mmCIF file of C-alpha atoms and ligand atoms in Angstrom:
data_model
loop_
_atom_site.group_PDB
_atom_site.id
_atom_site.type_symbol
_atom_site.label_atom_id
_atom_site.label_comp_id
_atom_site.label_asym_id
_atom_site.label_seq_id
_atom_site.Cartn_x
_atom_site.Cartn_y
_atom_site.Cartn_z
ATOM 1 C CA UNK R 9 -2.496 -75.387 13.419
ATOM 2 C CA UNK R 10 -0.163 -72.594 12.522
ATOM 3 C CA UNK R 11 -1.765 -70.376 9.920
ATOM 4 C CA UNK R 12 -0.268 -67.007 10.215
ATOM 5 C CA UNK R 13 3.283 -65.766 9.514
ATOM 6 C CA UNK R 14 5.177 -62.513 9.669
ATOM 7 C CA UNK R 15 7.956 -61.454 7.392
ATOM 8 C CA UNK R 16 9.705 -58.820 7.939
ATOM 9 C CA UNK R 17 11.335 -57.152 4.792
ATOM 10 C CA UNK R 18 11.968 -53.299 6.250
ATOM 11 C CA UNK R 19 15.539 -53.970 7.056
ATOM 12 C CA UNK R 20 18.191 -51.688 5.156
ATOM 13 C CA UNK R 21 20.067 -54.751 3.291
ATOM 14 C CA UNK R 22 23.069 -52.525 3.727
ATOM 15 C CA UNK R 23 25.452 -55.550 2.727
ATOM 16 C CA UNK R 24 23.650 -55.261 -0.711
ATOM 17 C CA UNK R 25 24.305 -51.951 -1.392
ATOM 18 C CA UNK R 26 24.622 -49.668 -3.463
ATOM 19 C CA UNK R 27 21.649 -51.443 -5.552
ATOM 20 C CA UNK R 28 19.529 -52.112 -2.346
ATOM 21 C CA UNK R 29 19.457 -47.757 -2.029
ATOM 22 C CA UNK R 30 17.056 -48.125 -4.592
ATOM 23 C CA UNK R 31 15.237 -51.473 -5.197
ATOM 24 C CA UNK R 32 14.633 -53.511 -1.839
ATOM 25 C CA UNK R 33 16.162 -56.398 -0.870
ATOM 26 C CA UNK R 34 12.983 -58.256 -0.660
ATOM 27 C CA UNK R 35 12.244 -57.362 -3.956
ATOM 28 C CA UNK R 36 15.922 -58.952 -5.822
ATOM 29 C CA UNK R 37 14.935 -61.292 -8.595
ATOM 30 C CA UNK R 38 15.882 -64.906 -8.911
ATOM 31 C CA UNK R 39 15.019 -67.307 -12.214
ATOM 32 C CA UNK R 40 12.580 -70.065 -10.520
ATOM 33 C CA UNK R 41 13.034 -73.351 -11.888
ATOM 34 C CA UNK R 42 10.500 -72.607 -14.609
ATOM 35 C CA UNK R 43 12.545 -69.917 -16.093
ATOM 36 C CA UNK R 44 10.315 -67.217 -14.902
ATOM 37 C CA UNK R 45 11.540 -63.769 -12.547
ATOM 38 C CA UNK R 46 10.398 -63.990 -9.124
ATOM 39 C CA UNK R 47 11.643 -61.621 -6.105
ATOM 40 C CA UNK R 48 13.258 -63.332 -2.823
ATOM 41 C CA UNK R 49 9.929 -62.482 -0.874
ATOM 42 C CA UNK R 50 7.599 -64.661 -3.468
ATOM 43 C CA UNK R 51 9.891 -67.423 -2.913
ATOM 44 C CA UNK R 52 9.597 -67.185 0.826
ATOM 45 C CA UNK R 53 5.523 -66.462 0.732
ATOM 46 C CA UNK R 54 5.747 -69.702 -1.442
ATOM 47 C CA UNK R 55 7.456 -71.157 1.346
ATOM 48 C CA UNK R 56 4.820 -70.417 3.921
ATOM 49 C CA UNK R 57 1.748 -70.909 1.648
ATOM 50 C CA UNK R 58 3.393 -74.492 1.182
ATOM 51 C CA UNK R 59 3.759 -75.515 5.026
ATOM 52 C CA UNK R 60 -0.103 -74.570 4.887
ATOM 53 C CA UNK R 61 -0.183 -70.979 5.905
ATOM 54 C CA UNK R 62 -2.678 -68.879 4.506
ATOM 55 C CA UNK R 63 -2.279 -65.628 6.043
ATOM 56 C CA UNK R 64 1.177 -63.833 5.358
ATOM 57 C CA UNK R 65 1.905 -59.970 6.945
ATOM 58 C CA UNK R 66 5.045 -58.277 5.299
ATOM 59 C CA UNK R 67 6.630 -56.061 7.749
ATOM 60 C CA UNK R 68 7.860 -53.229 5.303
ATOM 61 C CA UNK R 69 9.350 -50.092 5.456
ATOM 62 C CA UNK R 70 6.629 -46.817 4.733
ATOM 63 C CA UNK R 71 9.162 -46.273 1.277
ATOM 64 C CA UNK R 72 8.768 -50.080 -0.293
ATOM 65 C CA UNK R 73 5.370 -50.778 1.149
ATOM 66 C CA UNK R 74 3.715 -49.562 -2.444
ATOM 67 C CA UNK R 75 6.655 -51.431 -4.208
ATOM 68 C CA UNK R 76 5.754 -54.542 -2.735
ATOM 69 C CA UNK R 77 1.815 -54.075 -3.147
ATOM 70 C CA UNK R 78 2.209 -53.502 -6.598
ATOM 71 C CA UNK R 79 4.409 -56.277 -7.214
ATOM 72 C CA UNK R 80 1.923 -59.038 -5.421
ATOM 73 C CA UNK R 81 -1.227 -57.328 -6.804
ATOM 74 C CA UNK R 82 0.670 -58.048 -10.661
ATOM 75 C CA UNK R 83 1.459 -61.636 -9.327
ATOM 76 C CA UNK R 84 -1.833 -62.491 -8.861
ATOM 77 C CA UNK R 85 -2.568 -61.094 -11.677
ATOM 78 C CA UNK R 86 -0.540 -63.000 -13.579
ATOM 79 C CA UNK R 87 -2.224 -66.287 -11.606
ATOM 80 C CA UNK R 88 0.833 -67.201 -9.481
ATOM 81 C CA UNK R 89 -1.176 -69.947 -7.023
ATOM 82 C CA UNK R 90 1.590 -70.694 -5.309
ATOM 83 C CA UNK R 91 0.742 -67.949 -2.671
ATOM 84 C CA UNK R 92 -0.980 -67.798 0.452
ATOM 85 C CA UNK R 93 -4.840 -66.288 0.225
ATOM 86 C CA UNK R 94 -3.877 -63.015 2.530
ATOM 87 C CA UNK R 95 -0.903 -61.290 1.809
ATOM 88 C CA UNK R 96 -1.181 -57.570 4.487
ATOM 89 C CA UNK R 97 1.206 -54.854 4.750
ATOM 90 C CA UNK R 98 2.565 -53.522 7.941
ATOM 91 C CA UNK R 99 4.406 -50.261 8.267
ATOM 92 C CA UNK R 100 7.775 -50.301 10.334
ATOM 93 C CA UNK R 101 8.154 -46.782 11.402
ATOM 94 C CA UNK R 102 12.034 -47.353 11.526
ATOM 95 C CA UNK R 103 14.420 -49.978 10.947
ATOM 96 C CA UNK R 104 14.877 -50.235 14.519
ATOM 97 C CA UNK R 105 15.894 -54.614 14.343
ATOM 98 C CA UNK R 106 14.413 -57.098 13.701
ATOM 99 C CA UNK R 107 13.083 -57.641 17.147
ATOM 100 C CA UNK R 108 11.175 -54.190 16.665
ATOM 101 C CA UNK R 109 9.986 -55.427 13.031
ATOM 102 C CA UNK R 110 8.331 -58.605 14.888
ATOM 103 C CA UNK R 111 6.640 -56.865 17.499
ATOM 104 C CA UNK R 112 4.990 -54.899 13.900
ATOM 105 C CA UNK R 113 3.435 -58.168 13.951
ATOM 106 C CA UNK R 114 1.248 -58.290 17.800
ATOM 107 C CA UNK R 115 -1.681 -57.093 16.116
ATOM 108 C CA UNK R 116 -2.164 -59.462 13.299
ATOM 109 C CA UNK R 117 -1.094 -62.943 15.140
ATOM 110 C CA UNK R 118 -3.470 -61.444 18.209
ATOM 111 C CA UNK R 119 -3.052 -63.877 21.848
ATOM 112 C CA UNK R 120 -5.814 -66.880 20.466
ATOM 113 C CA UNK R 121 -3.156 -68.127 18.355
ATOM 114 C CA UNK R 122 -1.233 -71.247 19.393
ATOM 115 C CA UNK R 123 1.569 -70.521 17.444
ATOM 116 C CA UNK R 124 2.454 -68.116 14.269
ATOM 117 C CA UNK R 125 5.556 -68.363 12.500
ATOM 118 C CA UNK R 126 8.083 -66.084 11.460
ATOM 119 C CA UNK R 127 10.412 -66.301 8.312
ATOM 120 C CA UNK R 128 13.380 -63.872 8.152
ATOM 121 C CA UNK R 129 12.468 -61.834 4.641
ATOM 122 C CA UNK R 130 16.320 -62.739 3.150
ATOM 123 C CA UNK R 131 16.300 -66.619 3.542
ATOM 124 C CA UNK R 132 15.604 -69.114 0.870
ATOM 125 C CA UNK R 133 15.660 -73.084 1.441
ATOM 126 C CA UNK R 134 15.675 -76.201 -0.569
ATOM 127 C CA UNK R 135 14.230 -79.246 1.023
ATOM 128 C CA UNK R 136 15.672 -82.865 0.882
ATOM 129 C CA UNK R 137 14.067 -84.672 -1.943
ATOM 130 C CA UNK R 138 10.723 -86.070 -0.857
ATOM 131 C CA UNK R 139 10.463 -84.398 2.466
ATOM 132 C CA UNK R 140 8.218 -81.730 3.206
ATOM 133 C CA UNK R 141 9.408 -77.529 2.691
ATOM 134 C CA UNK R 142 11.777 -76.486 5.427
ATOM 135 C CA UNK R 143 8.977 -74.986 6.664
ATOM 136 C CA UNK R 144 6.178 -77.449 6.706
ATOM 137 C CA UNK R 145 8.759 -79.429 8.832
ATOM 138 C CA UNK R 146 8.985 -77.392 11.243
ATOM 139 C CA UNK R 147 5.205 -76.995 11.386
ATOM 140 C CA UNK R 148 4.863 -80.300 11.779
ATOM 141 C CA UNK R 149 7.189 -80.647 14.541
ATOM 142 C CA UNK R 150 5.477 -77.652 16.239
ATOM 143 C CA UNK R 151 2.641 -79.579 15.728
ATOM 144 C CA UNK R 152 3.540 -82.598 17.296
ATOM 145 C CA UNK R 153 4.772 -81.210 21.096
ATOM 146 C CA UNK R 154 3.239 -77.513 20.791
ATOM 147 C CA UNK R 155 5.984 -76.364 22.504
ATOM 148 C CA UNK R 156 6.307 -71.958 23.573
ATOM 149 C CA UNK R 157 9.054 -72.344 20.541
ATOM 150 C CA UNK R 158 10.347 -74.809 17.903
ATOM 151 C CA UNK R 159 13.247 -72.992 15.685
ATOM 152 C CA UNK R 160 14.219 -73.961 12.419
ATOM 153 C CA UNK R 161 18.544 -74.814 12.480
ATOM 154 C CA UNK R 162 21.378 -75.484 10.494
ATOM 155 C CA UNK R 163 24.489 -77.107 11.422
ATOM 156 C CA UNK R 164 27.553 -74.228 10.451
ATOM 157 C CA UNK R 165 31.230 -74.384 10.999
ATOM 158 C CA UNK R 166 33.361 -71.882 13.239
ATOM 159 C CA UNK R 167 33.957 -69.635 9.690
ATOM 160 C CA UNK R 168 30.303 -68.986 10.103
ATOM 161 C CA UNK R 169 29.831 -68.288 13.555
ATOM 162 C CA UNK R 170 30.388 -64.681 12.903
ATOM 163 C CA UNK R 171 27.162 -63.794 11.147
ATOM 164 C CA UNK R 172 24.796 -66.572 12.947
ATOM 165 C CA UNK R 173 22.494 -66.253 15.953
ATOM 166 C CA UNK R 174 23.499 -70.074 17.616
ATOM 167 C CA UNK R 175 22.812 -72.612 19.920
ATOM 168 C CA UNK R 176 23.123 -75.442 22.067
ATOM 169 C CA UNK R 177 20.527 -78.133 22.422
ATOM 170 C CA UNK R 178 19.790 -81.790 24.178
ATOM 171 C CA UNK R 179 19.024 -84.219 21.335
ATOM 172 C CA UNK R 180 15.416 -85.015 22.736
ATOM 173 C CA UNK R 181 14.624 -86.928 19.160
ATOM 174 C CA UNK R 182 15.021 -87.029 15.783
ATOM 175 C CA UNK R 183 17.012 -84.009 14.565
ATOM 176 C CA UNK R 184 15.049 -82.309 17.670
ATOM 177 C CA UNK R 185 17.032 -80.733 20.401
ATOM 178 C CA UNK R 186 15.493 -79.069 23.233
ATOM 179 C CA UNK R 187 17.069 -75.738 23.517
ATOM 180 C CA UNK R 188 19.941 -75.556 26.328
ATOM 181 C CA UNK R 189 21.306 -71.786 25.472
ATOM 182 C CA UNK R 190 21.152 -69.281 22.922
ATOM 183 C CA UNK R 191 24.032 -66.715 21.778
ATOM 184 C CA UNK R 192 23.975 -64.081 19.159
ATOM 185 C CA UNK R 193 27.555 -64.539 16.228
ATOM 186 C CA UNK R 194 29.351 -66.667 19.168
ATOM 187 C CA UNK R 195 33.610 -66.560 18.894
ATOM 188 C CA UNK R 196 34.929 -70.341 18.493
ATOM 189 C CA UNK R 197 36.157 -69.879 22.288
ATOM 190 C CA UNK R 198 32.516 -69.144 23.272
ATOM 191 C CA UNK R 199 30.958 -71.750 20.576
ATOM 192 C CA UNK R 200 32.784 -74.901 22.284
ATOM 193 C CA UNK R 201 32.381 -73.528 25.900
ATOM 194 C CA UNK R 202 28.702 -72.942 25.847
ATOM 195 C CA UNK R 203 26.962 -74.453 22.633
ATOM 196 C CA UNK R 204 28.406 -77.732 22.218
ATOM 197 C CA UNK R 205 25.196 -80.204 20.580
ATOM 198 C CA UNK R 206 25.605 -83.801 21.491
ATOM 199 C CA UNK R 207 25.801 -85.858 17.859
ATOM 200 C CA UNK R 208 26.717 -82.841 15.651
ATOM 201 C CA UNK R 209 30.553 -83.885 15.158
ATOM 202 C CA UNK R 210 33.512 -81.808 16.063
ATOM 203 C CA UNK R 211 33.200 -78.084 15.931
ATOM 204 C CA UNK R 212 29.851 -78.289 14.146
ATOM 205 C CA UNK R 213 27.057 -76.064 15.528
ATOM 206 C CA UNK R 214 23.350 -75.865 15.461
ATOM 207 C CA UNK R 215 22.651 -72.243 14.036
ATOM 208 C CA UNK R 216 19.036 -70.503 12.761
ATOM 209 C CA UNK R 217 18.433 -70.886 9.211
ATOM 210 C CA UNK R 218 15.533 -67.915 9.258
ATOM 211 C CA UNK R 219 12.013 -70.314 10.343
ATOM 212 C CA UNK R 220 10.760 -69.742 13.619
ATOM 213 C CA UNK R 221 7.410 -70.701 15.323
ATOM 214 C CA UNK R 222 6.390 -68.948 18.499
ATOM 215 C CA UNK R 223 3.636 -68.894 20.593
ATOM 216 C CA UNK R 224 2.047 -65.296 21.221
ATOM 217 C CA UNK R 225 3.532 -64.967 24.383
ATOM 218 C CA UNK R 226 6.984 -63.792 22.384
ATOM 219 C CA UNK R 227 5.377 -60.752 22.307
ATOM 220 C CA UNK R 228 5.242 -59.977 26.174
ATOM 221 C CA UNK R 229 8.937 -61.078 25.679
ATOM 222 C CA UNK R 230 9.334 -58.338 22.996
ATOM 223 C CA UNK R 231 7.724 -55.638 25.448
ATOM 224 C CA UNK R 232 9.929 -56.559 28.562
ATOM 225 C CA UNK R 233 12.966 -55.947 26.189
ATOM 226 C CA UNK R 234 11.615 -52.524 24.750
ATOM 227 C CA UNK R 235 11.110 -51.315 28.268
ATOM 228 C CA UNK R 236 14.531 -52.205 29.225
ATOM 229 C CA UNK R 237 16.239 -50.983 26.056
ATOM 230 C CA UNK R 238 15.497 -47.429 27.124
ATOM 231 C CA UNK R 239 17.086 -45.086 24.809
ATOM 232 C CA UNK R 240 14.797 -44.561 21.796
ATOM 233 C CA UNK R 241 16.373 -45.292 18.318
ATOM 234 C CA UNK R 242 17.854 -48.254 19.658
ATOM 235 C CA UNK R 243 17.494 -51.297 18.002
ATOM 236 C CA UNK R 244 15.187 -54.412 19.687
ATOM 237 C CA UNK R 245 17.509 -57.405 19.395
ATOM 238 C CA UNK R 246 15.115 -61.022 18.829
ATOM 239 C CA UNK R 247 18.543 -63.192 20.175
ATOM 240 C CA UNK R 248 17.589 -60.802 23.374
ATOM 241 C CA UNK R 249 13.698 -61.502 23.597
ATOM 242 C CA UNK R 250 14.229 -65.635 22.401
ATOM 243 C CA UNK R 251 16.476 -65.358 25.490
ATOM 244 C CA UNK R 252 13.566 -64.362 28.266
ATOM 245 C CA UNK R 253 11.479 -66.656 25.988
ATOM 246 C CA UNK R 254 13.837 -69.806 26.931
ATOM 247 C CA UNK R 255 14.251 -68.599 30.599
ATOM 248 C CA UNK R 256 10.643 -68.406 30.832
ATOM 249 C CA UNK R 257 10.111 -72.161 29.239
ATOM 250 C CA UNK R 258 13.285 -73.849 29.569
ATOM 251 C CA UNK R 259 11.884 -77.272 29.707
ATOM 252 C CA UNK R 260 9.887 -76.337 26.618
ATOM 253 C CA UNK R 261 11.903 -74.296 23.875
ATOM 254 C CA UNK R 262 12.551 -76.386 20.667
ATOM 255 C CA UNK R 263 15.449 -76.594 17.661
ATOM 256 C CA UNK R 264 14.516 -78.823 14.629
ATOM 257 C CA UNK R 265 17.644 -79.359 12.334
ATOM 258 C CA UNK R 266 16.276 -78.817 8.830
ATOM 259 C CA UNK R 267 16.587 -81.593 6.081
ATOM 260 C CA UNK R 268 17.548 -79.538 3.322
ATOM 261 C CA UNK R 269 19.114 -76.404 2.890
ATOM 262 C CA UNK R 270 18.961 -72.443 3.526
ATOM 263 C CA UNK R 271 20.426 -69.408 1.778
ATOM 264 C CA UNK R 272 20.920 -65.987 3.143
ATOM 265 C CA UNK R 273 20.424 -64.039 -0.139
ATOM 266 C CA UNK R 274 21.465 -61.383 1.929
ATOM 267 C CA UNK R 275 24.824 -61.318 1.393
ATOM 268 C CA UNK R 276 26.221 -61.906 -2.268
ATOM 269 C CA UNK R 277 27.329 -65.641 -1.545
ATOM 270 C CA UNK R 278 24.414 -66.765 -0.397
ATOM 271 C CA UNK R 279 22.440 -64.618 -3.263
ATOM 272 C CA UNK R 280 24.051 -66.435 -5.456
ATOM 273 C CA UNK R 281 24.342 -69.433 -3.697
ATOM 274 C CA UNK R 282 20.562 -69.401 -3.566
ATOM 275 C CA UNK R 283 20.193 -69.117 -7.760
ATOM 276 C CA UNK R 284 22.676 -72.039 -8.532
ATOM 277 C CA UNK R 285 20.342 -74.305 -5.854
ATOM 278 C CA UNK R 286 17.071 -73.132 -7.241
ATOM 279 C CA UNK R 287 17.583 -73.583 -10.832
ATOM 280 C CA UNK R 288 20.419 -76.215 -10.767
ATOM 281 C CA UNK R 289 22.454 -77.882 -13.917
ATOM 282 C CA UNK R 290 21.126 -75.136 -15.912
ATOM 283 C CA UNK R 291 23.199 -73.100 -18.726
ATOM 284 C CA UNK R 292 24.415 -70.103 -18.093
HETATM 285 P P1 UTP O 309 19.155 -58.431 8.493
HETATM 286 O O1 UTP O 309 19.852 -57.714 9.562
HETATM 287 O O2 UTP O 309 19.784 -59.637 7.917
HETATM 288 O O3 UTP O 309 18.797 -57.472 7.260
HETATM 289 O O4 UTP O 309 17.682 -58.752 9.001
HETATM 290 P P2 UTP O 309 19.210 -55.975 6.967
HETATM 291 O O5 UTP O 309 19.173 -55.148 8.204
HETATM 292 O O6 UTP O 309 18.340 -55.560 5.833
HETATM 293 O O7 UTP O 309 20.685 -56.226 6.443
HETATM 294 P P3 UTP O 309 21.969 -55.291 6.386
HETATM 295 O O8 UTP O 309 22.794 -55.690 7.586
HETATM 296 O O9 UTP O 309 21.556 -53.837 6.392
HETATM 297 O O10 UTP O 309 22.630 -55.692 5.102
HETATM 298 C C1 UTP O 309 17.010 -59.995 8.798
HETATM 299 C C2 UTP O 309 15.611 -59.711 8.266
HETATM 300 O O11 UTP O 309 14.913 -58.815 9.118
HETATM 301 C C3 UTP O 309 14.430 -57.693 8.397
HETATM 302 C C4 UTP O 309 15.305 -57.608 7.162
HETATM 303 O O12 UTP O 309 14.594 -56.971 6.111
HETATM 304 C C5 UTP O 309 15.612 -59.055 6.877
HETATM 305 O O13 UTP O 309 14.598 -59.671 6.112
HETATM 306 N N1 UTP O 309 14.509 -56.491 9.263
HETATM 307 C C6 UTP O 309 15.671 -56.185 9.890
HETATM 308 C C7 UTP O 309 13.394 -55.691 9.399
HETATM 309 O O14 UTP O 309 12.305 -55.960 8.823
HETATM 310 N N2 UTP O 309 13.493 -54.569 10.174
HETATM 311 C C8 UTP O 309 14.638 -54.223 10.812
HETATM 312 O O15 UTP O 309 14.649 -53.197 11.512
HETATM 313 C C9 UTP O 309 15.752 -55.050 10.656
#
């Protein structure tokens, strides 16, 4: 059973700017399909709470951490259900990646858990009509093998390679791929040397769409990277600790494709990208 899930909202959303200097990125409203305001972070605490995950931490920056409080304290207020029971806030000294921002997390997964998930705190997803949430599938298909990883993943073209962490996988079922290799924004030359995915058509690649599920053992992962990035400041990459994660279990690392959809409301596309699939066919 996977019951726990860090997201980690403490990055700078640069790409956003100037706006995200002073509201955070996490905290960007989009019009749910009732009509009603609700930041990016409800929609993905909506997403966990809905794959059956009842305890969320937000990994947040020391400067939004009250922002974010006050905002779920007033949504429960309000009697939004659609929430997981425990929402807790975890301080990221520094935006130091998002590997850093995970390893926030040690405390509150602990080592008993089988496996905790992780959502990336500027994704979004629509599911194929009566499947389960992009999330509850992957759940489920953690589930099923309880593998040391299964990954959430999209299929993206080489114009998207650039901005996605990618990889390569053995179709071992259906729309599951056991993970052969694992490279951070690929080039096309790179892509079709080393990622190619059996089934996926030509130049199509299997890329992560922001749901993970690890075991706890991600963490020693984490900690062997931190003591080899050396130089403090630097950022802890997760491509980097996935990688020792795969060498460690290469027989047992997992990529799901997704049946539906995800949006990076990160970047202004996919922001509004993201509004047109939540709250489709509606007047402007
Ligand atoms: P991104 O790299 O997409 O977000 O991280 P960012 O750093 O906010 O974006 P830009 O490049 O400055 O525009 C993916 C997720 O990881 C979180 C982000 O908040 C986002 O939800 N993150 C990233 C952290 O929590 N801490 C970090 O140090 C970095």
């Amino acid at each position: 059973m996977v019951s726990k899930a860090i997201i980690p909202v403490a990055g700078l959303g640069t790409r956003l700017g100037p706006i995200t200097r002073a509201v955070p990125k996490a905290m960007l409203p989009l019009l749910d399909s009732r009509d009603r305001l609700r930041p990016v972070v409800h929609f993905i605490c909506a997403e966990a709470a809905a794959a059956g995950i009842d305890q969320v931490a937000l990994v947040v920056s020391l400067l939004h951490q009250q922002v974010l409080r006050s905002y779920f304290d007033a949504a429960r207020e309000a009697g939004d259900a659609n929430l997981p029971g425990q929402i807790e806030f975890i301080v990221q000294a520094k935006p130091n990646g998002l590997g850093d921002a995970v390893a926030c997390g040690a405390q509150f997964v602990g080592r008993r858990e089988e496996g905790f998930c992780m959502l990336l705190g500027d994704h979004i997803y629509t599911a194929q009509p009566d499947r389960p949430t992009c999330a509850g599938q992957v759940v489920a298909a953690f589930d099923d093998r309880r593998p040391a990883a299964m990954i959430g993943m999209q299929t993206v073209g080489p114009e998207e390679l650039a901005r996605v962490g990618t990889a390569g996988g053995k179709p071992v079922g259906d729309n599951i791929y056991r993970c052969t290799s694992l490279v951070e924004k690929p080039s096309i030359a790179t892509a079709r040397a080393k990622l190619r995915t059996p089934g996926l058509g030509e130049d199509k690649f299997l890329a992560h769409c922001g749901i993970y599920i690890f075991t706890p053992e991600i963490f020693d992962c984490l900690a062997e990277l931190s003591a080899r990035v050396s130089p403090a400041g630097q950022e802890l990459p997760m491509t980097e600790a996935q990688q020792i994660l795969l060498r460690r279990h290469p027989e047992d690392y997992y990529l799901l494709r997704i049946a539906g959809a995800a949006y990076d409301t990160g970047n202004t596309a996919g922001y509004a990208a993201a509004q047109a699939a939540i709250r489709p066919n509606q007047p402007a």
